[in-house]
Short mmCIF file of C-alpha atoms in Angstrom, two decimals:
data_model
loop_
_atom_site.label_atom_id
_atom_site.label_comp_id
_atom_site.label_asym_id
_atom_site.label_seq_id
_atom_site.Cartn_x
_atom_site.Cartn_y
_atom_site.Cartn_z
CA MET L 11 -20.01 -39.48 -93.87
CA ARG L 12 -22.80 -38.61 -91.46
CA ARG L 13 -21.64 -37.78 -87.98
CA GLN L 14 -23.14 -39.92 -85.20
CA LYS L 15 -24.88 -38.08 -82.38
CA PRO L 16 -23.34 -38.51 -78.91
CA SER L 17 -25.19 -40.81 -76.55
CA LEU L 18 -27.06 -39.57 -73.49
CA LEU L 19 -24.26 -40.87 -71.26
CA GLN L 20 -21.63 -39.09 -73.35
CA ARG L 21 -23.56 -35.80 -73.20
CA ALA L 22 -23.89 -36.08 -69.43
CA PHE L 23 -20.15 -36.67 -69.17
CA ASN L 24 -19.44 -33.61 -71.33
CA VAL L 25 -21.64 -31.40 -69.15
CA ALA L 26 -19.91 -32.61 -65.99
CA TRP L 27 -16.46 -32.19 -67.53
CA TYR L 28 -17.10 -28.64 -68.76
CA ALA L 29 -18.59 -27.73 -65.39
CA THR L 30 -15.46 -29.00 -63.64
CA VAL L 31 -13.17 -27.09 -66.00
CA GLY L 32 -15.31 -23.98 -65.56
CA MET L 33 -14.99 -24.15 -61.78
CA LYS L 34 -11.23 -24.29 -62.05
CA ARG L 35 -10.85 -21.53 -64.63
CA SER L 36 -13.88 -19.24 -64.09
CA PHE L 37 -13.42 -15.48 -63.79
CA GLN L 38 -13.83 -14.22 -60.25
CA ALA L 39 -15.91 -11.30 -61.51
CA ALA L 40 -18.39 -13.73 -63.13
CA ARG L 41 -19.03 -15.90 -60.08
CA ARG L 42 -22.52 -15.87 -58.63
CA SER L 43 -22.80 -15.98 -54.85
CA ARG L 44 -24.56 -14.27 -52.00
CA LEU L 45 -21.89 -11.57 -52.14
CA THR L 46 -22.77 -10.66 -55.73
CA GLN L 47 -26.57 -10.91 -55.60
CA GLY L 48 -26.96 -7.14 -55.94
CA TRP L 49 -24.58 -7.16 -58.90
CA ASN L 50 -26.54 -9.94 -60.60
CA ALA L 51 -29.71 -7.86 -60.40
CA ARG L 52 -28.06 -4.98 -62.28
CA THR L 53 -26.81 -6.98 -65.27
CA SER L 54 -28.70 -7.23 -68.55
CA ALA L 55 -28.30 -9.33 -71.68
CA GLY L 56 -30.17 -6.88 -73.91
CA ASP L 57 -28.53 -5.17 -76.85
CA ALA L 58 -27.45 -1.53 -76.65
CA ASN L 59 -30.75 -0.18 -77.92
CA GLN L 60 -32.81 -2.12 -75.38
CA VAL L 61 -30.63 -0.92 -72.51
CA ILE L 62 -30.74 2.70 -73.70
CA TYR L 63 -34.47 2.67 -74.47
CA ARG L 64 -35.40 1.54 -70.96
CA ASP L 65 -33.67 4.43 -69.15
CA HIS L 66 -33.19 7.05 -71.86
CA GLU L 67 -35.87 9.55 -70.87
CA THR L 68 -35.14 9.34 -67.13
CA LEU L 69 -31.40 9.82 -67.66
CA ARG L 70 -31.95 12.82 -69.92
CA GLN L 71 -34.36 14.61 -67.59
CA ARG L 72 -32.21 14.01 -64.51
CA SER L 73 -29.14 15.23 -66.36
CA ARG L 74 -30.96 18.41 -67.32
CA GLU L 75 -32.05 18.94 -63.72
CA GLN L 76 -28.49 18.63 -62.50
CA SER L 77 -27.26 21.00 -65.23
CA ILE L 78 -29.47 23.64 -63.59
CA ASN L 79 -29.02 22.90 -59.88
CA SER L 80 -25.65 21.15 -59.46
CA PRO L 81 -22.68 23.54 -59.35
CA TYR L 82 -20.32 20.74 -60.36
CA ILE L 83 -22.25 19.72 -63.48
CA LYS L 84 -22.48 23.40 -64.36
CA ARG L 85 -18.71 23.61 -63.92
CA PHE L 86 -18.22 20.51 -66.09
CA HIS L 87 -20.18 22.05 -68.96
CA ARG L 88 -18.30 25.34 -68.60
CA LEU L 89 -14.94 23.54 -68.69
CA LEU L 90 -15.98 21.75 -71.88
CA LYS L 91 -16.93 24.99 -73.61
CA GLN L 92 -13.81 26.82 -72.43
CA ASN L 93 -11.35 24.11 -73.40
CA VAL L 94 -12.97 22.45 -76.42
CA VAL L 95 -14.37 25.53 -78.18
CA GLY L 96 -12.42 28.35 -76.57
CA PRO L 97 -12.86 32.10 -77.10
CA ARG L 98 -12.36 31.99 -80.89
CA GLY L 99 -13.84 28.62 -81.71
CA ILE L 100 -12.19 26.00 -83.92
CA GLN L 101 -10.59 27.99 -86.72
CA LEU L 102 -10.86 27.09 -90.41
CA GLN L 103 -7.63 26.99 -92.41
CA SER L 104 -8.12 26.41 -96.12
CA LYS L 105 -5.56 24.16 -97.80
CA ALA L 106 -6.83 24.61 -101.37
CA LEU L 107 -4.37 23.55 -104.08
CA THR L 108 -3.78 24.52 -107.67
CA PRO L 109 -4.10 21.86 -110.41
CA GLY L 110 -0.33 21.51 -110.14
CA GLY L 111 -0.50 20.67 -106.44
CA LEU L 112 0.81 24.02 -105.15
CA ALA L 113 -0.82 26.22 -102.51
CA ASP L 114 -3.65 28.24 -104.08
CA LYS L 115 -3.29 31.39 -101.95
CA ARG L 116 -5.99 33.29 -103.84
CA ALA L 117 -8.60 30.56 -103.31
CA ARG L 118 -7.55 30.05 -99.69
CA GLU L 119 -8.00 33.73 -98.91
CA LYS L 120 -11.43 33.81 -100.57
CA ILE L 121 -12.66 30.70 -98.75
CA GLU L 122 -11.47 31.84 -95.34
CA LYS L 123 -12.94 35.34 -95.73
CA ALA L 124 -16.29 33.96 -96.89
CA TRP L 125 -16.34 31.49 -93.98
CA LYS L 126 -15.66 34.29 -91.48
CA ARG L 127 -18.57 36.29 -92.84
CA PHE L 128 -20.82 33.26 -92.73
CA SER L 129 -19.75 32.58 -89.11
CA LYS L 130 -21.15 35.87 -87.85
CA LYS L 131 -24.34 36.11 -85.84
CA GLY L 132 -27.35 36.40 -88.11
CA ASN L 133 -25.85 34.26 -90.88
CA PHE L 134 -24.80 30.95 -89.36
CA ASP L 135 -28.09 29.43 -88.19
CA VAL L 136 -31.71 29.66 -89.26
CA THR L 137 -32.81 31.61 -86.17
CA GLY L 138 -30.17 34.32 -86.57
CA ARG L 139 -29.37 34.05 -82.86
CA TYR L 140 -26.07 32.22 -82.93
CA SER L 141 -22.63 32.97 -84.25
CA PHE L 142 -20.26 30.12 -85.07
CA VAL L 143 -18.69 30.18 -81.58
CA THR L 144 -22.03 30.43 -79.77
CA PHE L 145 -23.43 27.60 -81.88
CA LEU L 146 -20.44 25.36 -81.05
CA ASN L 147 -20.81 26.11 -77.34
CA LEU L 148 -24.49 25.17 -77.45
CA TRP L 149 -23.74 22.05 -79.50
CA VAL L 150 -21.05 20.80 -77.11
CA GLU L 151 -23.11 21.46 -73.98
CA THR L 152 -26.21 19.80 -75.47
CA LEU L 153 -24.16 16.76 -76.50
CA ALA L 154 -22.67 16.36 -73.02
CA ARG L 155 -25.91 17.05 -71.16
CA ASP L 156 -28.36 15.02 -73.28
CA GLY L 157 -25.88 12.57 -74.76
CA GLU L 158 -26.93 13.37 -78.32
CA VAL L 159 -27.65 16.39 -80.49
CA MET L 160 -29.04 16.97 -83.99
CA VAL L 161 -28.07 19.58 -86.58
CA ARG L 162 -30.09 20.00 -89.75
CA LEU L 163 -28.25 21.15 -92.88
CA VAL L 164 -30.71 23.57 -94.50
CA ARG L 165 -29.76 23.87 -98.15
CA GLY L 166 -31.52 26.60 -100.13
CA PHE L 167 -31.99 28.84 -97.10
CA PRO L 168 -32.79 32.46 -98.07
CA ASN L 169 -29.44 34.10 -97.31
CA ALA L 170 -26.36 35.05 -99.34
CA TRP L 171 -24.89 31.54 -99.11
CA GLY L 172 -28.09 29.58 -99.63
CA PHE L 173 -27.23 27.59 -96.53
CA ALA L 174 -27.75 27.67 -92.75
CA LEU L 175 -27.83 25.31 -89.78
CA GLN L 176 -30.62 24.37 -87.40
CA ILE L 177 -29.80 22.84 -84.03
CA LEU L 178 -32.43 20.49 -82.60
CA GLU L 179 -32.92 18.74 -79.28
CA CYS L 180 -33.25 14.98 -79.57
CA ASP L 181 -36.60 15.09 -77.79
CA ARG L 182 -38.01 15.50 -81.29
CA LEU L 183 -36.46 12.23 -82.45
CA ASP L 184 -39.34 9.91 -81.57
CA LEU L 185 -37.99 7.55 -78.91
CA ASN L 186 -41.08 5.34 -79.01
CA TYR L 187 -41.18 4.81 -82.76
CA ASN L 188 -39.82 1.30 -83.34
CA ASP L 189 -40.95 -0.60 -86.42
CA LEU L 190 -40.02 -3.05 -89.18
CA LEU L 191 -40.79 -1.31 -92.49
CA PRO L 192 -42.16 -3.11 -95.56
CA ASN L 193 -38.88 -2.54 -97.43
CA GLY L 194 -36.98 -4.46 -94.74
CA ASN L 195 -35.48 -1.42 -93.01
CA ARG L 196 -35.78 -1.15 -89.25
CA VAL L 197 -36.71 1.88 -87.19
CA ARG L 198 -35.00 1.99 -83.81
CA MET L 199 -36.09 4.83 -81.51
CA GLY L 200 -36.87 7.06 -84.48
CA VAL L 201 -33.78 6.17 -86.56
CA GLU L 202 -34.32 4.24 -89.82
CA LEU L 203 -31.52 1.73 -90.45
CA ASP L 204 -30.74 -0.51 -93.41
CA ASP L 205 -29.43 -4.09 -93.23
CA TRP L 206 -25.94 -2.74 -92.50
CA GLU L 207 -27.34 -0.57 -89.67
CA ARG L 208 -26.47 2.56 -91.62
CA PRO L 209 -28.81 5.48 -90.80
CA LEU L 210 -31.01 6.33 -93.77
CA ALA L 211 -33.52 8.74 -92.24
CA TYR L 212 -34.74 10.25 -88.99
CA TYR L 213 -38.37 10.48 -87.88
CA LEU L 214 -38.86 13.79 -86.08
CA LEU L 215 -41.95 14.87 -84.23
CA ARG L 216 -43.43 17.98 -85.83
CA ASP L 217 -43.23 19.84 -82.53
CA HIS L 218 -41.16 19.48 -79.40
CA PRO L 219 -43.07 17.10 -77.07
CA GLY L 220 -42.65 19.60 -74.24
CA ASP L 221 -44.19 22.48 -76.18
CA THR L 222 -47.61 23.34 -74.77
CA GLN L 223 -48.73 24.93 -78.04
CA GLN L 224 -48.83 21.95 -80.37
CA ARG L 225 -49.76 22.49 -84.00
CA PRO L 226 -52.53 20.35 -85.48
CA PRO L 227 -51.14 17.24 -87.21
CA ALA L 228 -50.51 17.56 -90.94
CA ARG L 229 -50.10 14.34 -92.92
CA GLY L 230 -48.98 12.31 -89.91
CA ARG L 231 -47.11 13.07 -86.72
CA HIS L 232 -43.59 12.56 -88.14
CA LEU L 233 -41.25 14.41 -90.44
CA ARG L 234 -38.99 11.97 -92.27
CA ILE L 235 -35.62 13.71 -92.71
CA PRO L 236 -33.04 11.95 -94.94
CA ALA L 237 -29.72 11.22 -93.28
CA ASP L 238 -27.78 13.49 -95.67
CA GLU L 239 -29.77 16.46 -94.31
CA LEU L 240 -29.40 15.73 -90.61
CA LEU L 241 -26.35 15.15 -88.40
CA HIS L 242 -27.29 13.02 -85.41
CA THR L 243 -24.29 12.90 -83.08
CA PHE L 244 -23.62 10.82 -79.97
CA GLU L 245 -20.58 9.18 -78.42
CA PRO L 246 -20.52 5.46 -79.33
CA TRP L 247 -20.74 3.05 -76.41
CA ARG L 248 -21.56 -0.33 -77.98
CA PRO L 249 -21.98 -1.67 -81.53
CA HIS L 250 -25.52 -1.61 -83.01
CA GLN L 251 -26.27 1.56 -81.01
CA ALA L 252 -28.87 3.94 -82.48
CA ARG L 253 -29.16 6.58 -79.73
CA GLY L 254 -26.88 8.18 -77.16
CA PHE L 255 -27.13 8.99 -73.45
CA THR L 256 -25.76 11.69 -71.16
CA TRP L 257 -22.03 11.90 -70.54
CA ALA L 258 -22.71 12.32 -66.81
CA HIS L 259 -24.41 8.91 -66.45
CA ALA L 260 -21.60 7.39 -64.35
CA ALA L 261 -21.38 10.40 -62.00
CA MET L 262 -24.96 11.58 -61.58
CA LEU L 263 -26.05 9.20 -58.79
CA GLU L 264 -23.00 9.85 -56.65
CA LEU L 265 -23.28 13.58 -57.26
CA TYR L 266 -26.99 13.55 -56.38
CA HIS L 267 -26.33 11.92 -52.98
CA LEU L 268 -23.37 14.25 -52.46
CA ASP L 269 -25.53 17.32 -53.11
CA GLU L 270 -28.23 15.99 -50.76
CA TYR L 271 -25.62 15.44 -48.04
CA ARG L 272 -24.16 18.92 -48.52
CA HIS L 273 -27.63 20.45 -48.34
CA ALA L 274 -28.55 18.52 -45.16
CA GLU L 275 -25.23 19.37 -43.51
CA MET L 276 -25.60 23.05 -44.30
CA LEU L 277 -29.14 23.13 -42.89
CA ALA L 278 -27.99 21.35 -39.73
CA ALA L 279 -25.09 23.78 -39.33
CA GLU L 280 -27.40 26.75 -39.86
CA HIS L 281 -29.87 25.36 -37.31
CA GLY L 282 -27.07 24.84 -34.79
CA ALA L 283 -25.79 28.38 -35.29
CA LYS L 284 -29.25 29.90 -34.73
CA LEU L 285 -30.28 27.76 -31.73
CA THR L 286 -28.21 28.64 -28.65
CA GLY L 287 -29.93 26.44 -26.05
CA PHE L 288 -33.07 25.45 -24.10
CA PHE L 289 -34.87 26.69 -21.00
CA GLU L 290 -35.85 23.82 -18.69
CA GLN L 291 -38.49 24.07 -15.94
CA ASP L 292 -37.84 22.62 -12.47
CA ALA L 293 -41.02 21.16 -10.93
CA GLU L 294 -39.79 21.84 -7.35
CA TRP L 295 -39.76 25.57 -7.92
CA MET L 296 -42.57 26.09 -10.38
CA GLU L 297 -46.14 24.81 -10.59
CA PRO L 298 -47.33 23.63 -14.00
CA PRO L 299 -49.73 26.03 -15.76
CA GLY L 300 -53.47 25.41 -15.69
CA GLU L 301 -55.63 24.67 -18.68
CA ASP L 302 -56.27 28.33 -19.45
CA GLU L 303 -52.75 29.49 -18.58
CA GLN L 304 -49.53 29.62 -20.64
CA ASP L 305 -45.88 29.43 -19.72
CA ALA L 306 -44.29 32.71 -18.87
CA GLU L 307 -42.28 34.21 -21.69
CA VAL L 308 -38.58 34.54 -21.16
CA GLU L 309 -36.70 37.48 -22.65
CA GLU L 310 -34.11 36.08 -25.08
CA ALA L 311 -32.64 39.29 -26.51
CA ILE L 312 -28.90 39.20 -25.90
CA GLU L 313 -26.29 41.90 -26.34
CA ALA L 314 -22.53 41.57 -26.27
CA GLY L 315 -20.97 41.90 -22.80
CA THR L 316 -24.21 41.36 -20.87
CA ALA L 317 -25.51 38.63 -18.55
CA LYS L 318 -29.02 37.52 -17.67
CA VAL L 319 -30.70 36.41 -14.44
CA LEU L 320 -33.18 33.60 -15.01
CA PRO L 321 -36.46 33.45 -13.04
CA TYR L 322 -36.83 30.91 -10.26
CA GLY L 323 -37.73 27.50 -11.63
CA LEU L 324 -35.83 27.86 -14.94
CA LYS L 325 -32.39 26.71 -15.93
CA PHE L 326 -30.60 27.22 -19.24
CA THR L 327 -29.07 24.27 -21.10
CA PRO L 328 -26.77 25.24 -23.99
CA TYR L 329 -27.29 23.44 -27.30
CA LYS L 330 -24.10 21.98 -28.66
CA SER L 331 -24.11 21.31 -32.40
CA ASP L 332 -21.54 19.03 -34.03
CA HIS L 333 -22.27 20.41 -37.50
CA PRO L 334 -20.47 20.82 -39.77
CA ALA L 335 -19.02 17.44 -38.90
CA THR L 336 -15.27 16.95 -38.84
CA ASN L 337 -15.46 14.45 -41.72
CA PHE L 338 -17.53 16.82 -43.87
CA ALA L 339 -14.66 18.18 -45.99
CA PRO L 340 -12.85 14.82 -46.54
CA PHE L 341 -16.15 13.13 -47.45
CA ILE L 342 -17.04 15.85 -49.97
CA LYS L 343 -13.56 15.72 -51.46
CA GLN L 344 -13.62 11.95 -51.86
CA GLY L 345 -17.07 12.06 -53.45
CA LEU L 346 -15.99 14.73 -55.91
CA ARG L 347 -12.98 12.64 -56.90
CA GLY L 348 -15.32 9.87 -57.96
CA THR L 349 -17.52 12.41 -59.75
CA ALA L 350 -14.54 13.84 -61.63
CA ALA L 351 -13.47 10.33 -62.65
CA GLY L 352 -16.91 9.77 -64.17
CA LEU L 353 -16.99 13.10 -66.01
CA GLY L 354 -13.46 13.51 -67.40
CA PRO L 355 -11.86 16.70 -66.04
CA SER L 356 -9.45 16.48 -63.12
CA TYR L 357 -10.75 16.78 -59.58
CA ASN L 358 -8.76 19.96 -58.95
CA ARG L 359 -10.33 21.72 -61.95
CA LEU L 360 -13.84 20.44 -61.32
CA ALA L 361 -13.87 21.35 -57.62
CA HIS L 362 -11.72 24.51 -57.87
CA ASP L 363 -9.46 22.92 -55.25
CA LEU L 364 -5.73 23.59 -55.57
CA GLU L 365 -4.95 22.77 -51.95
CA GLY L 366 -1.93 20.51 -51.62
CA VAL L 367 -1.08 20.71 -55.32
CA ASN L 368 2.57 21.04 -56.32
CA PHE L 369 4.07 21.86 -59.69
CA SER L 370 4.73 18.26 -60.75
CA SER L 371 1.26 16.98 -59.91
CA MET L 372 -0.36 20.03 -61.48
CA ARG L 373 1.62 19.57 -64.69
CA SER L 374 0.78 15.88 -64.88
CA GLY L 375 -2.90 16.56 -64.27
CA ASP L 376 -3.00 19.37 -66.84
CA LEU L 377 -1.42 17.25 -69.57
CA ASP L 378 -3.82 14.37 -68.95
CA GLU L 379 -6.83 16.69 -68.89
CA ARG L 380 -5.74 18.45 -72.07
CA ASP L 381 -5.59 15.10 -73.86
CA PHE L 382 -9.24 14.62 -72.89
CA TYR L 383 -10.19 18.00 -74.37
CA LYS L 384 -8.14 17.33 -77.51
CA SER L 385 -10.06 14.09 -78.04
CA VAL L 386 -13.35 15.98 -77.76
CA GLN L 387 -12.05 18.63 -80.19
CA GLN L 388 -11.33 15.99 -82.82
CA PHE L 389 -14.75 14.49 -82.18
CA VAL L 390 -16.34 17.87 -82.93
CA ILE L 391 -14.32 18.19 -86.13
CA SER L 392 -15.08 14.72 -87.47
CA GLU L 393 -18.75 14.61 -86.42
CA LEU L 394 -19.81 18.19 -87.26
CA LEU L 395 -17.39 20.63 -88.84
CA ASP L 396 -16.20 18.51 -91.78
CA PHE L 397 -19.79 17.86 -92.89
CA VAL L 398 -20.89 21.46 -92.34
CA PHE L 399 -17.99 22.92 -94.33
CA GLU L 400 -18.49 20.59 -97.26
CA ALA L 401 -22.21 21.41 -97.50
CA TRP L 402 -21.57 25.15 -97.02
CA LEU L 403 -18.83 25.32 -99.66
CA GLU L 404 -20.95 23.53 -102.23
CA MET L 405 -23.98 25.79 -101.67
CA ALA L 406 -21.88 28.98 -101.46
CA MET L 407 -20.27 28.23 -104.84
CA LEU L 408 -23.60 27.29 -106.44
CA ASN L 409 -25.25 30.41 -105.00
CA GLY L 410 -22.50 32.74 -106.27
CA ALA L 411 -21.47 33.90 -102.79
CA LEU L 412 -18.04 32.33 -103.37
CA ARG L 413 -16.82 32.96 -106.89
CA LEU L 414 -14.68 29.93 -107.62
CA PRO L 415 -15.01 27.37 -110.44
CA PHE L 416 -17.38 24.65 -109.28
CA ALA L 417 -15.50 22.07 -111.34
CA SER L 418 -12.58 22.42 -108.91
CA LEU L 419 -14.74 21.77 -105.82
CA GLU L 420 -12.68 18.75 -104.73
CA ARG L 421 -9.48 20.83 -104.53
CA TYR L 422 -11.21 23.47 -102.42
CA LEU L 423 -12.49 20.95 -99.90
CA GLU L 424 -8.99 20.48 -98.44
CA VAL L 425 -9.08 22.20 -95.04
CA ASN L 426 -7.43 22.04 -91.67
CA TRP L 427 -9.30 22.81 -88.46
CA GLN L 428 -7.21 24.51 -85.80
CA PRO L 429 -8.66 24.08 -82.29
CA ARG L 430 -7.70 26.30 -79.42
CA GLY L 431 -4.37 25.65 -77.72
CA TRP L 432 -3.11 26.25 -74.19
CA ASP L 433 -0.31 28.21 -72.61
CA TRP L 434 2.68 26.21 -71.48
CA VAL L 435 2.64 24.88 -67.94
CA ASP L 436 6.22 26.08 -67.34
CA PRO L 437 6.94 28.69 -70.06
CA ALA L 438 10.71 28.90 -69.52
CA LYS L 439 11.41 25.15 -69.45
CA ASP L 440 8.90 24.30 -72.17
CA ALA L 441 10.20 27.04 -74.47
CA LYS L 442 13.75 25.77 -73.98
CA ALA L 443 12.63 22.21 -74.74
CA ALA L 444 10.85 23.45 -77.88
CA SER L 445 13.98 25.25 -79.04
CA GLU L 446 16.03 22.09 -78.54
CA SER L 447 13.49 20.03 -80.50
CA ILE L 448 13.52 22.51 -83.38
CA ARG L 449 17.34 22.61 -83.37
CA ASN L 450 17.51 18.80 -83.38
CA ARG L 451 14.91 18.59 -86.18
CA THR L 452 12.64 16.33 -84.08
CA LYS L 453 9.77 18.85 -84.14
CA SER L 454 8.98 21.78 -86.41
CA ARG L 455 8.13 25.40 -85.69
CA SER L 456 4.74 24.77 -87.25
CA TYR L 457 4.07 22.00 -84.76
CA TYR L 458 4.57 24.27 -81.75
CA ILE L 459 2.58 27.06 -83.37
CA ARG L 460 -0.34 24.70 -83.92
CA GLN L 461 -0.05 23.52 -80.30
CA GLY L 462 -0.70 27.12 -79.30
CA GLY L 463 -3.85 27.25 -81.41
CA ASP L 464 -2.48 29.45 -84.21
CA ASP L 465 -2.07 29.03 -87.96
CA PRO L 466 1.62 28.65 -88.91
CA ASP L 467 1.11 30.41 -92.27
CA GLU L 468 -0.45 33.42 -90.57
CA VAL L 469 2.33 33.54 -87.97
CA PHE L 470 5.08 33.36 -90.62
CA ASP L 471 3.39 36.08 -92.69
CA GLU L 472 3.11 38.28 -89.62
CA ILE L 473 6.79 37.75 -88.76
CA ALA L 474 7.78 38.63 -92.34
CA ARG L 475 5.70 41.84 -92.24
CA GLU L 476 7.15 42.74 -88.86
CA GLU L 477 10.75 42.25 -89.97
CA GLU L 478 10.13 44.27 -93.13
CA ALA L 479 8.71 47.12 -91.02
CA LEU L 480 11.76 46.97 -88.73
CA ARG L 481 14.15 47.17 -91.70
CA GLU L 482 12.31 50.18 -93.12
CA ARG L 483 12.85 51.96 -89.80
CA GLY L 484 16.50 51.00 -89.62
CA LEU L 485 16.01 48.69 -86.64
CA SER L 486 17.67 45.35 -86.07
CA VAL L 487 15.65 42.24 -86.88
CA SER L 488 17.90 39.93 -84.86
CA THR L 489 16.26 38.16 -81.91
CA ASP L 490 19.62 37.32 -80.25
CA PRO L 491 20.56 39.34 -77.13
CA PRO L 492 23.30 41.96 -77.72
CA THR L 493 26.83 40.69 -77.03
CA GLU L 494 29.04 42.42 -74.47
CA SER L 495 32.61 43.48 -75.01
CA PRO L 496 35.36 41.88 -72.83
CA ASN L 497 35.71 45.09 -70.79
CA GLU L 498 31.98 45.17 -70.10
CA GLN L 499 32.07 41.52 -69.03
CA ASP L 500 34.95 42.23 -66.57
CA GLU L 501 33.02 45.17 -65.12
CA ASP L 502 29.92 43.01 -64.67
CA GLU L 503 31.93 40.30 -62.89
CA GLU L 504 33.54 42.85 -60.54
CA ARG L 505 30.09 44.35 -59.81
CA ASP L 506 28.65 40.91 -59.05
CA ALA L 507 31.60 40.04 -56.78
CA ALA L 508 31.17 43.31 -54.84
#
């Protein structure tokens, strides 16, 4: 049965009814009034790509400027590298298995040794400039600063493994290339997407757009790189997103004004420190100079413990400067708190300010901040290291650098990445809590070893070797403190009482 259209009167009633209901139940944050006019001007109904495309280049260049000139952005990048990558990088632990499902120690040792050799400077990337740790530091900083980073997987590279990496700035991913291809695929800011919005290829400019020595074009201005050869990484913000933007986007404006205020306040304070006062002329005592005459010079050299007599007609007025202002430090601190909230690390770490911090607040802040770094560590593993290891292992086995049967490739792909860990906030209390957890079987020894950034298998092997060496030398392997005899205990109690 065909549905009858509502009459004009009915439609008018519906509009009025919905408007009335909306007024009663509307969100306060969605109301439009004179108080929210500025907010209305900042909203946009565009999709993620439209919003990013409009401001992408400006955000990236301003973020790079602040990475050079802002001490706090520099500190943010340094904290990321120290806590996400660490001094040893994210360590590879092979978990290769035998066909029977047991640990394949021989294959694990071979894979880990080959990976360590590959991770050395001169082997890891195509330029020969970066080791594994240096490459990760550069990758993390580029990702945070620019909001996106590209790594090309170069298979068939002329080295022992037939494989190397090339890190690329996303300036080469043509931001202005947007097209609908004849096959139905779409190109959004240089990224070719299928109907499911899965990246298929990347259109790179043949040279960096900022390079003054551009090569002549050869068969077009783009290099089309298939998606299985290029890792384009950014932190997702909205669905349908094809490009990323700087991690400092929510803090840059506030930090810019904060830096300008600091600079102006420092200049004013410096000016006030250099300028001691003014000499004023009294017209009753001194005639103004003629056209060809100049004011008499007053000697202003001052030494400690001396006084000066001013000429007739002059009086000295001291200059009183109120810079730095009394609210300078609280204002800077409050601004940096907002900056830290937009970046991720705690205010105390970002600003190097431990004033007024007690143990409880420091512990709470450390645990929260470490969770942030752990999330970034897992992001690095899932977005970069898993793909790099799989491609490296395949090429190393095909190239003969890793002598293992290629038919068992799937079993050798089982790995565990061990990021850096941190020392305990309160070693005595945390160690006691760990011992209780192990005794109660709620946590394992391996868990706490991994929390420290070490490989449990390596630690257990080292303990076994150490205990064997102690036995060979006739030394005790017990870790319990020596027990005292009753007489020794009585003597200790009498000594303590005295």
